Structure formats: C-alpha cells, structure tokens
Amino acid sequence: MSATENTPLPKAQPPVKFTGLKLSAPKKYAAGVPALISTAKHIIEETEPGRGFKTLMRLNQKKGVDCPGCAWPDPDDHRSALGEYCENGAKAIAEELDKKRADAQFFKQNSVYELSLLSDYEIGKKGRLEEPMVLYKGEQYYTPISWDNAFELIGKELNKLNHPDEAVFYTSGRTSNEAAFLYQLFVRQFGTNNLPDCSNMCHESSGVALGETTGIGKGSVKLEDFYETELIIILGQNPGTNHPRMMSALQKAKKNGATIISVNPLQEAGLISFINPQHPLEMLGSGTTLSDEYLQVKINGDLPLFKALIKLLYEKEQTNPGSVFDLDFINNKTKGYQDLIESIKEYDLEELAVGSGISLSEIRKVAEIIASKKKIIACWAMGLTQHKNSVKTIAEIVNLLLLKGSIAKPGAGTCPVRGHSNVQGDRTMGIYEKPSDSFLNNLEKVFHFKAPRKHGYDTVDAIKAMERGKAHVFIGMGGNFLSATPDTEYTAKALRNCRLTVHVSTKPNRSHFVHGEVALILPCLARTDKDIQASGPQFVTVENSMGVVHSSEGTLEPKSNKLKSECAIVAGMAKATLKSETTVNWDELVSNYDNIRDVIEKTIPGFDNYNQRARIPEGFYLPNCAREGTFSSIGGAALLTVNDWEEIKLESNQFILMTIRTHDQFNTTIYGLHDRYRGIYNERRVLMMNKNDMQKHGLNERDNVNIISHFNGEKRVAERFLVIPYNIPEQCLATYFPEANVLVPIDSYADRSQTPTSKSVIVTVERL
Ligand code: SF4
C-alpha cells in the first residue's frame, strides 16, 4: 500500500509531541494509599463504577474471572475477601469495561490517517469495539461488515495463496487455552506452522535455556515455595509495576525469614519496600523492606556477575568440600560439572566485576550470603531475556541453582515470571512455530489429518517474510503487533506489504491503522464478558506462571450483541477457509467448550480429566519434570552448562539502552501518562541518563535529543526525547516502548531464541 498525494501513509510511530513533563523524586516504596487512589480513579473515570467494582470483587477469586494482566499466580488456598488484585489489575479491568464505544460512527468520523496521528494512549482510550469493520483497498475509512462476509473474505484470501506458508497467524498472550487450541488446529489444518506469538519477544530465551538445562521451558516453583525459601534472587524484573501481587509473596517470604537480593540497573520502588493495601495499619507506616542487597548492575551485566558468584562459591567450596555445593545433588542429578568448573577457572574475578558494574567487595558479600543458603529461588523477566546472550545468562543462573541443589525441593527453583495472563497456556496448547513431533502425532491421531512438519516463522522471521513479500496474509489473535515488535518502520512496511491484515481485538490500536491492502478488525468478547454458546454460558481456562490451569468466567452482559468469542471467531475463519477439507466439527466444539477440552485432553499430556479438573475452584498443576526432579525429558539429569561471556565494547560516545514500561502501562496498552514510582509524570518521551554522563556530554535536564541506534553500519533514529538525570549506571540509558522500538534492529536478537534485544541497543545521543 503506498501513500498518495492526498492520503499520506498512516503513522507507524507514536507522534513526536511532548505532553508536559513533571518530575519528582523516585518513590522508595510501592503500592500503599496511592495505589488505592489510582485504582479507584481508573474504575470511576473509565467504567460504570457499579460494573467496575463488582468485577474487581470477582477478579482472581475462585470460580471468578482471571485478570487479563500478568500471569502471577493466585494463592492455592485462601483468597482475600478484600480483593485478590493489584492496582494494575484494576487498570486492566478498567480497560475492558471502558464505557466509551469505538463504533461505526467513530470510524466514519475518523480516517485511519487521522487516527494514526494520535498517541497509543489516546487511541486506546477511544473505547470498546462494537462490530466487525473492514477497510477496503484504497479506502481511508473503516466501514461495518457482517461476520459472514468477514469470514468469507478471509477464507478467499487464504485460499488464493500459493502455499499456506504465505500466511502468518500471530497470537498474543491473552488468548484462552480453548481459543489457542482451536487456532493452532485451524492453522495446521490449513497447512502451516507459522504460529509466532508474543512469547517470541518475551520469555523465549527462558524457554530455550530452561528446556535445555532442566527439561521443561517453564519455571519449577510454586507460589508456596516463596513462603519457605531462604533466599530469593530477583533479576531484570520490576514486580512493583509488572507483577504487583508478587510483592505480597515477597513480604510473606521476608516475614518467614527469607533474604532478598535484587539485581537491576534501576532502583525500582517495588524491590525496595512494599506497603500492602491489604493491611490497613501498614498504610500508616513505611511498609516492609524487601531487598536486603541491591546490586545495581549495568545493563547486560548479569552473566559476568553470576560467573563471579560461581567462581567465588567454588573457591569457598574448595576449602571445605560439600560445605557450599550440594555434592549429592550434583553427583546424582546433574551432568557437566567438570566442564563448568574448568571454564569458570578461566575467568578473572576483577574483569567479571567490571563487566557486571558491581564492585568485587559487593559480589563477595553476596557470595557469602548464597554460600550459606540451601533453598534459593531465582526470579527474572525481560531484563534478562531480551539480550543477545540471554540464553547463556539464564543457563548460568540455573548453574548456580543446580550447584546449590536448589531445585526440585520446597522453597527452591526457577521462576521466570510471565508478563501476559495466558502466554504460557498458549504455548502449552500448541501455539509454537517449532511444534514437537509427539504433539503433531497426537494431533493427527485425534483429528485424522496430515499435520505440517516444516517449522514455521517466529515473530522476527514472520516480519521479514512479510517485508520480503514471501507472506501475504497476517492474522493477529489479540495484541498490537506493530507496537509490540521491533524496528517499527520495517515492521510497518511488512504489514503494508500484505494483501490482507486481520486483527482480533477488544479496542482500537495502532496496528489497525498500519495495514495491508485490505484490513479487518474483528471485535471479540473480553475476558470479563459473558460468553454464551449453543449449550449456554461458557468458561475458559488459562495457565499461570507456576503452571496452574484454572477457569475464568466472564459474567458481564456484553455492551454489543455483535461481538463474538475468540473460539467462535476461530471457528468462523476455519469453516470459511477449510470448507469441506476440514476433519473438524467446529460448530460442535464451539457449542460447548467442554468439547474443546475433551480433544485437548486427548492431544496434550497432563490434561487428564480436564473438564472435571477445570471445575476445581483453585485449578490444577500441570506435570513439571524440573519441579519433580526427574528431568525426564533430558535423560534424567539436569545439565550444567558452559556459557562463555564477552563484554559489549562501547565507544566513549556510545550507550547501551534498554526499553521499559511505565507504571501506567501493560505491554503496549497505555493506561495513563505517569510513571509514578520513578517520579516521572505526564510524559513518555523521556531519556533516563546518569548525571555524570549528562555532564560529560554537555547535556542538561530536559534537553531535547534524538536517540540514534547503530547496528551493522545501519542507523535508526527515535526523534525528540527529553533528557532527565536518573540513578542508572554510567553509559546505560532507559526509555519507554513502543516509542523506542524503532531503534531495535530486526536483525538484533538473542542467540538461539531470536528474542529481539530490546534491553540492549547500542545508541548515541544527538542534542537538538
Ligand atoms: S499481579 Fe498481575 S495478575 Fe495479579 S492482579 Fe496484578 S496484573 Fe493482574
């Protein structure tokens, strides 16, 4: 699609405009009274308060509705009557219950170009979608289309392709288990494994490292392990904003005597102290101190830090064998010990300390703490997974846990915290471009068809295929593909290259305005909406970070009778595309989601008696060979690995930049313009820089700069950001996405997982 004289191309990037920056000192505690005020504000201002507060009382309760925010688990036992949600869970609910409507009239009055001039925040506040909308070739305005015509259009375009691999089927982590299973079934019946998902951009590096070292690409701990652990190490994660209820678990762990060590380039309020709104008396105080040690590593300094820790632990172990390492566990449950130790000996402690940005004395102090502990949990998020060497870093952390025998026992293990409510469930359901043969064999047996065996495109490869004209149809199940992915202008070109782009969404987002020749928006029911099918009201299931599968049922009357459930939308696309080719009775499956769960039970191990167990109020745990200590899928022994480290060399005028979220943001959904904990208000185009670096580069607070990334001789520019002094290590910078995603090169991704390196981009800063 190309711009014409009269119709410029819709904007792929958020508008370059300032909104009135206000600064204050960063907070030293998270939650407390401000969290209650913010919760009430979002519910009262954006929803019909009655519906809003009623929904909050069902949120994350047994037989309630699952929070569409992150994937932090709910307590297996007692759920708080005061509320089992956090401030950001409430914001997610306010988004779904938005009382405004982005209906046909709205699209009639606003062209896609005009809408693309708005910020992602403004677009998201336009309200819930009401009915299917189509944008025909050369048109500027979306117009209504019937569901049947929409499905027919999709079927026609897909069947026009020369090969099923010319289509891409993306999934965002909000999709329920039932819808995800149907989606992959439709796509594989269509004949491709092109099933990229948001996991590719977030915890793929965790999946690769954990799969190889512990036999399963998921974490091994349960929530209750936090209550009996001795030590929690939190790396590259900001729970105060991205997994807020985790702070309650950390508080309880502290009360039970645990030590907490945080490793993060930024001093995050949610790692410093927590005022628990569930304890009214606490509101009067300064809360519970969380971190006992805070290692403010430089960006990408985690691998050398853990190498230094292992080297120091080994040296201490040498003085008294068995006093530091769990030799029994190492000898009976692992392999690779000798190679690891030989490799560690090669490294120089001083060099490792410099590489981490932490003084050797601090590292020695932390090594002493670790040496004395037997039950250790390591938690991490994007701060570890979005670097070129992420798989190695995570494998090194696993090395430390294995040497300490700190896995497969109470109070110990791995904990990659998922950022999207069902991203883990989607992968379990088969949303994966590299499906295992055993999964495809089962699928063929249950559905009597030949499944495609050639691995498909992950997110990076899918963007490239569309940009190079090798893929012509993009279908997105949820999410905001353009704003979530790297190299914004490149991705925009890829989407514009398509003959058809389709987005299943609840609200407008920028991906709707940067589109293929023809575009469709298919409005689905939200998680809180009542889902009625032929057999009556339906519930869905999701899987949290700890591998608990549990139900979620929406009870709110949908505000439009032209919405469909994700499952019904998939069935509609499948029938219109596969026609008589299909071996699946889609209507029967959708008529009662028990039918979907029955076929899931037949296809995927661990879902025995699925329908019965899905009705257990607290849900059920899936098998986990790392938690069980069998490591069965990798031959019965966990793997100690050798992970070489090389320092990222920077020129004196270069920085390493990480893209992060504000406190008013969930992935690409912008709830508001404030980043309260960091003391940044009403502005998203800010660049956090160390005071000494500002001085060195002659920059003052609020100076206007361009950020330029440098990769393989290529330059990418993010225009106009306000420099602000911030407590961040020298030669390290932080700013927000999606505004900075334009800087992340499509070819810059983690080895082996292909996760875009959004946390380590080499940049320079140009003063305007
Ligand atoms: S911690 Fe995560 S899942 Fe829980 S309420 Fe908050 S956003 Fe939702």
mmCIF file of N, CA, C and O and ligand atoms in Angstrom, residues 59-60 66-74 84-90 92 241-246 421 666 671, ligand 1:
data_model
loop_
_atom_site.group_PDB
_atom_site.id
_atom_site.type_symbol
_atom_site.label_atom_id
_atom_site.label_comp_id
_atom_site.label_asym_id
_atom_site.label_seq_id
_atom_site.Cartn_x
_atom_site.Cartn_y
_atom_site.Cartn_z
ATOM 1 N N LEU A 59 -12.424 -10.669 40.615
ATOM 2 C CA LEU A 59 -11.139 -10.808 39.947
ATOM 3 C C LEU A 59 -10.194 -11.753 40.705
ATOM 4 O O LEU A 59 -9.948 -11.546 41.902
ATOM 5 N N ASN A 60 -9.741 -12.795 40.011
ATOM 6 C CA ASN A 60 -8.805 -13.769 40.589
ATOM 7 C C ASN A 60 -9.375 -14.518 41.795
ATOM 8 O O ASN A 60 -8.627 -15.113 42.562
ATOM 9 N N ASP A 66 -10.344 -14.384 35.525
ATOM 10 C CA ASP A 66 -8.891 -14.252 35.620
ATOM 11 C C ASP A 66 -8.463 -12.879 35.128
ATOM 12 O O ASP A 66 -8.979 -12.377 34.129
ATOM 13 N N CYS A 67 -7.509 -12.287 35.829
ATOM 14 C CA CYS A 67 -7.037 -10.946 35.456
ATOM 15 C C CYS A 67 -6.360 -10.998 34.084
ATOM 16 O O CYS A 67 -5.492 -11.835 33.858
ATOM 17 N N PRO A 68 -6.772 -10.105 33.180
ATOM 18 C CA PRO A 68 -6.143 -10.082 31.848
ATOM 19 C C PRO A 68 -4.775 -9.408 31.846
ATOM 20 O O PRO A 68 -4.220 -9.133 30.780
ATOM 21 N N GLY A 69 -4.217 -9.156 33.048
ATOM 22 C CA GLY A 69 -2.898 -8.525 33.136
ATOM 23 C C GLY A 69 -1.800 -9.570 33.066
ATOM 24 O O GLY A 69 -1.716 -10.349 32.120
ATOM 25 N N CYS A 70 -1.004 -9.641 34.101
ATOM 26 C CA CYS A 70 0.158 -10.545 34.068
ATOM 27 C C CYS A 70 -0.239 -11.962 34.483
ATOM 28 O O CYS A 70 -1.416 -12.258 34.666
ATOM 29 N N ALA A 71 0.723 -12.826 34.638
ATOM 30 C CA ALA A 71 0.432 -14.241 34.934
ATOM 31 C C ALA A 71 0.920 -14.640 36.316
ATOM 32 O O ALA A 71 1.275 -15.794 36.561
ATOM 33 N N TRP A 72 0.910 -13.649 37.269
ATOM 34 C CA TRP A 72 1.296 -14.016 38.632
ATOM 35 C C TRP A 72 0.204 -14.905 39.210
ATOM 36 O O TRP A 72 -0.988 -14.660 39.021
ATOM 37 N N PRO A 73 0.545 -15.977 39.891
ATOM 38 C CA PRO A 73 -0.461 -16.933 40.358
ATOM 39 C C PRO A 73 -1.338 -16.410 41.491
ATOM 40 O O PRO A 73 -0.963 -15.474 42.202
ATOM 41 N N ASP A 74 -2.487 -17.040 41.634
ATOM 42 C CA ASP A 74 -3.367 -16.765 42.773
ATOM 43 C C ASP A 74 -3.019 -17.773 43.868
ATOM 44 O O ASP A 74 -2.561 -18.879 43.573
ATOM 45 N N GLU A 84 -8.422 -9.743 45.409
ATOM 46 C CA GLU A 84 -7.253 -10.529 45.023
ATOM 47 C C GLU A 84 -6.673 -9.911 43.754
ATOM 48 O O GLU A 84 -6.524 -10.561 42.730
ATOM 49 N N TYR A 85 -6.421 -8.615 43.799
ATOM 50 C CA TYR A 85 -5.913 -7.925 42.609
ATOM 51 C C TYR A 85 -5.017 -6.784 43.034
ATOM 52 O O TYR A 85 -4.962 -6.414 44.204
ATOM 53 N N CYS A 86 -4.299 -6.238 42.060
ATOM 54 C CA CYS A 86 -3.404 -5.104 42.327
ATOM 55 C C CYS A 86 -3.900 -3.892 41.537
ATOM 56 O O CYS A 86 -4.849 -3.990 40.754
ATOM 57 N N GLU A 87 -3.212 -2.779 41.702
ATOM 58 C CA GLU A 87 -3.569 -1.529 41.006
ATOM 59 C C GLU A 87 -3.584 -1.736 39.496
ATOM 60 O O GLU A 87 -4.498 -1.288 38.794
ATOM 61 N N ASN A 88 -2.586 -2.464 38.985
ATOM 62 C CA ASN A 88 -2.510 -2.625 37.526
ATOM 63 C C ASN A 88 -3.499 -3.654 37.011
ATOM 64 O O ASN A 88 -3.938 -3.584 35.861
ATOM 65 N N GLY A 89 -3.903 -4.580 37.888
ATOM 66 C CA GLY A 89 -5.004 -5.470 37.518
ATOM 67 C C GLY A 89 -6.291 -4.666 37.371
ATOM 68 O O GLY A 89 -7.073 -4.874 36.446
ATOM 69 N N ALA A 90 -6.472 -3.710 38.276
ATOM 70 C CA ALA A 90 -7.669 -2.852 38.216
ATOM 71 C C ALA A 90 -7.652 -2.000 36.946
ATOM 72 O O ALA A 90 -8.686 -1.808 36.288
ATOM 73 N N ALA A 92 -6.293 -2.870 34.156
ATOM 74 C CA ALA A 92 -6.601 -3.786 33.044
ATOM 75 C C ALA A 92 -8.112 -4.004 32.952
ATOM 76 O O ALA A 92 -8.682 -4.038 31.853
ATOM 77 N N THR A 241 5.552 -2.913 39.176
ATOM 78 C CA THR A 241 4.691 -2.495 38.051
ATOM 79 C C THR A 241 4.185 -3.680 37.240
ATOM 80 O O THR A 241 3.013 -3.723 36.845
ATOM 81 N N ASN A 242 5.041 -4.660 37.033
ATOM 82 C CA ASN A 242 4.699 -5.713 36.073
ATOM 83 C C ASN A 242 4.104 -6.979 36.670
ATOM 84 O O ASN A 242 3.501 -7.770 35.956
ATOM 85 N N HIS A 243 4.305 -7.207 37.972
ATOM 86 C CA HIS A 243 3.707 -8.377 38.656
ATOM 87 C C HIS A 243 3.401 -7.988 40.094
ATOM 88 O O HIS A 243 3.897 -8.603 41.039
ATOM 89 N N PRO A 244 2.586 -6.947 40.328
ATOM 90 C CA PRO A 244 2.488 -6.347 41.668
ATOM 91 C C PRO A 244 2.113 -7.290 42.807
ATOM 92 O O PRO A 244 2.611 -7.156 43.922
ATOM 93 N N ARG A 245 1.287 -8.299 42.557
ATOM 94 C CA ARG A 245 0.923 -9.164 43.683
ATOM 95 C C ARG A 245 2.105 -10.007 44.147
ATOM 96 O O ARG A 245 2.093 -10.608 45.209
ATOM 97 N N MET A 246 3.166 -10.030 43.305
ATOM 98 C CA MET A 246 4.384 -10.740 43.730
ATOM 99 C C MET A 246 4.936 -10.112 44.994
ATOM 100 O O MET A 246 5.519 -10.777 45.848
ATOM 101 N N SER A 421 -1.195 -12.895 30.804
ATOM 102 C CA SER A 421 -2.016 -13.795 31.618
ATOM 103 C C SER A 421 -2.045 -15.231 31.136
ATOM 104 O O SER A 421 -2.112 -16.147 31.948
ATOM 105 N N PHE A 666 0.757 -1.637 30.325
ATOM 106 C CA PHE A 666 0.836 -3.098 30.307
ATOM 107 C C PHE A 666 1.164 -3.498 28.886
ATOM 108 O O PHE A 666 0.336 -3.288 27.987
ATOM 109 N N TYR A 671 -2.231 2.848 29.952
ATOM 110 C CA TYR A 671 -3.360 3.193 30.823
ATOM 111 C C TYR A 671 -3.367 4.687 31.165
ATOM 112 O O TYR A 671 -4.413 5.263 31.458
HETATM 113 S S1 SF4 B 1 -0.435 -9.157 39.828
HETATM 114 FE FE1 SF4 B 1 -0.807 -9.444 37.642
HETATM 115 S S2 SF4 B 1 -2.439 -10.990 37.544
HETATM 116 FE FE2 SF4 B 1 -2.407 -10.162 39.624
HETATM 117 S S3 SF4 B 1 -3.938 -8.554 39.610
HETATM 118 FE FE3 SF4 B 1 -1.949 -7.628 39.230
HETATM 119 S S4 SF4 B 1 -1.754 -7.523 36.978
HETATM 120 FE FE4 SF4 B 1 -3.407 -8.955 37.492
#
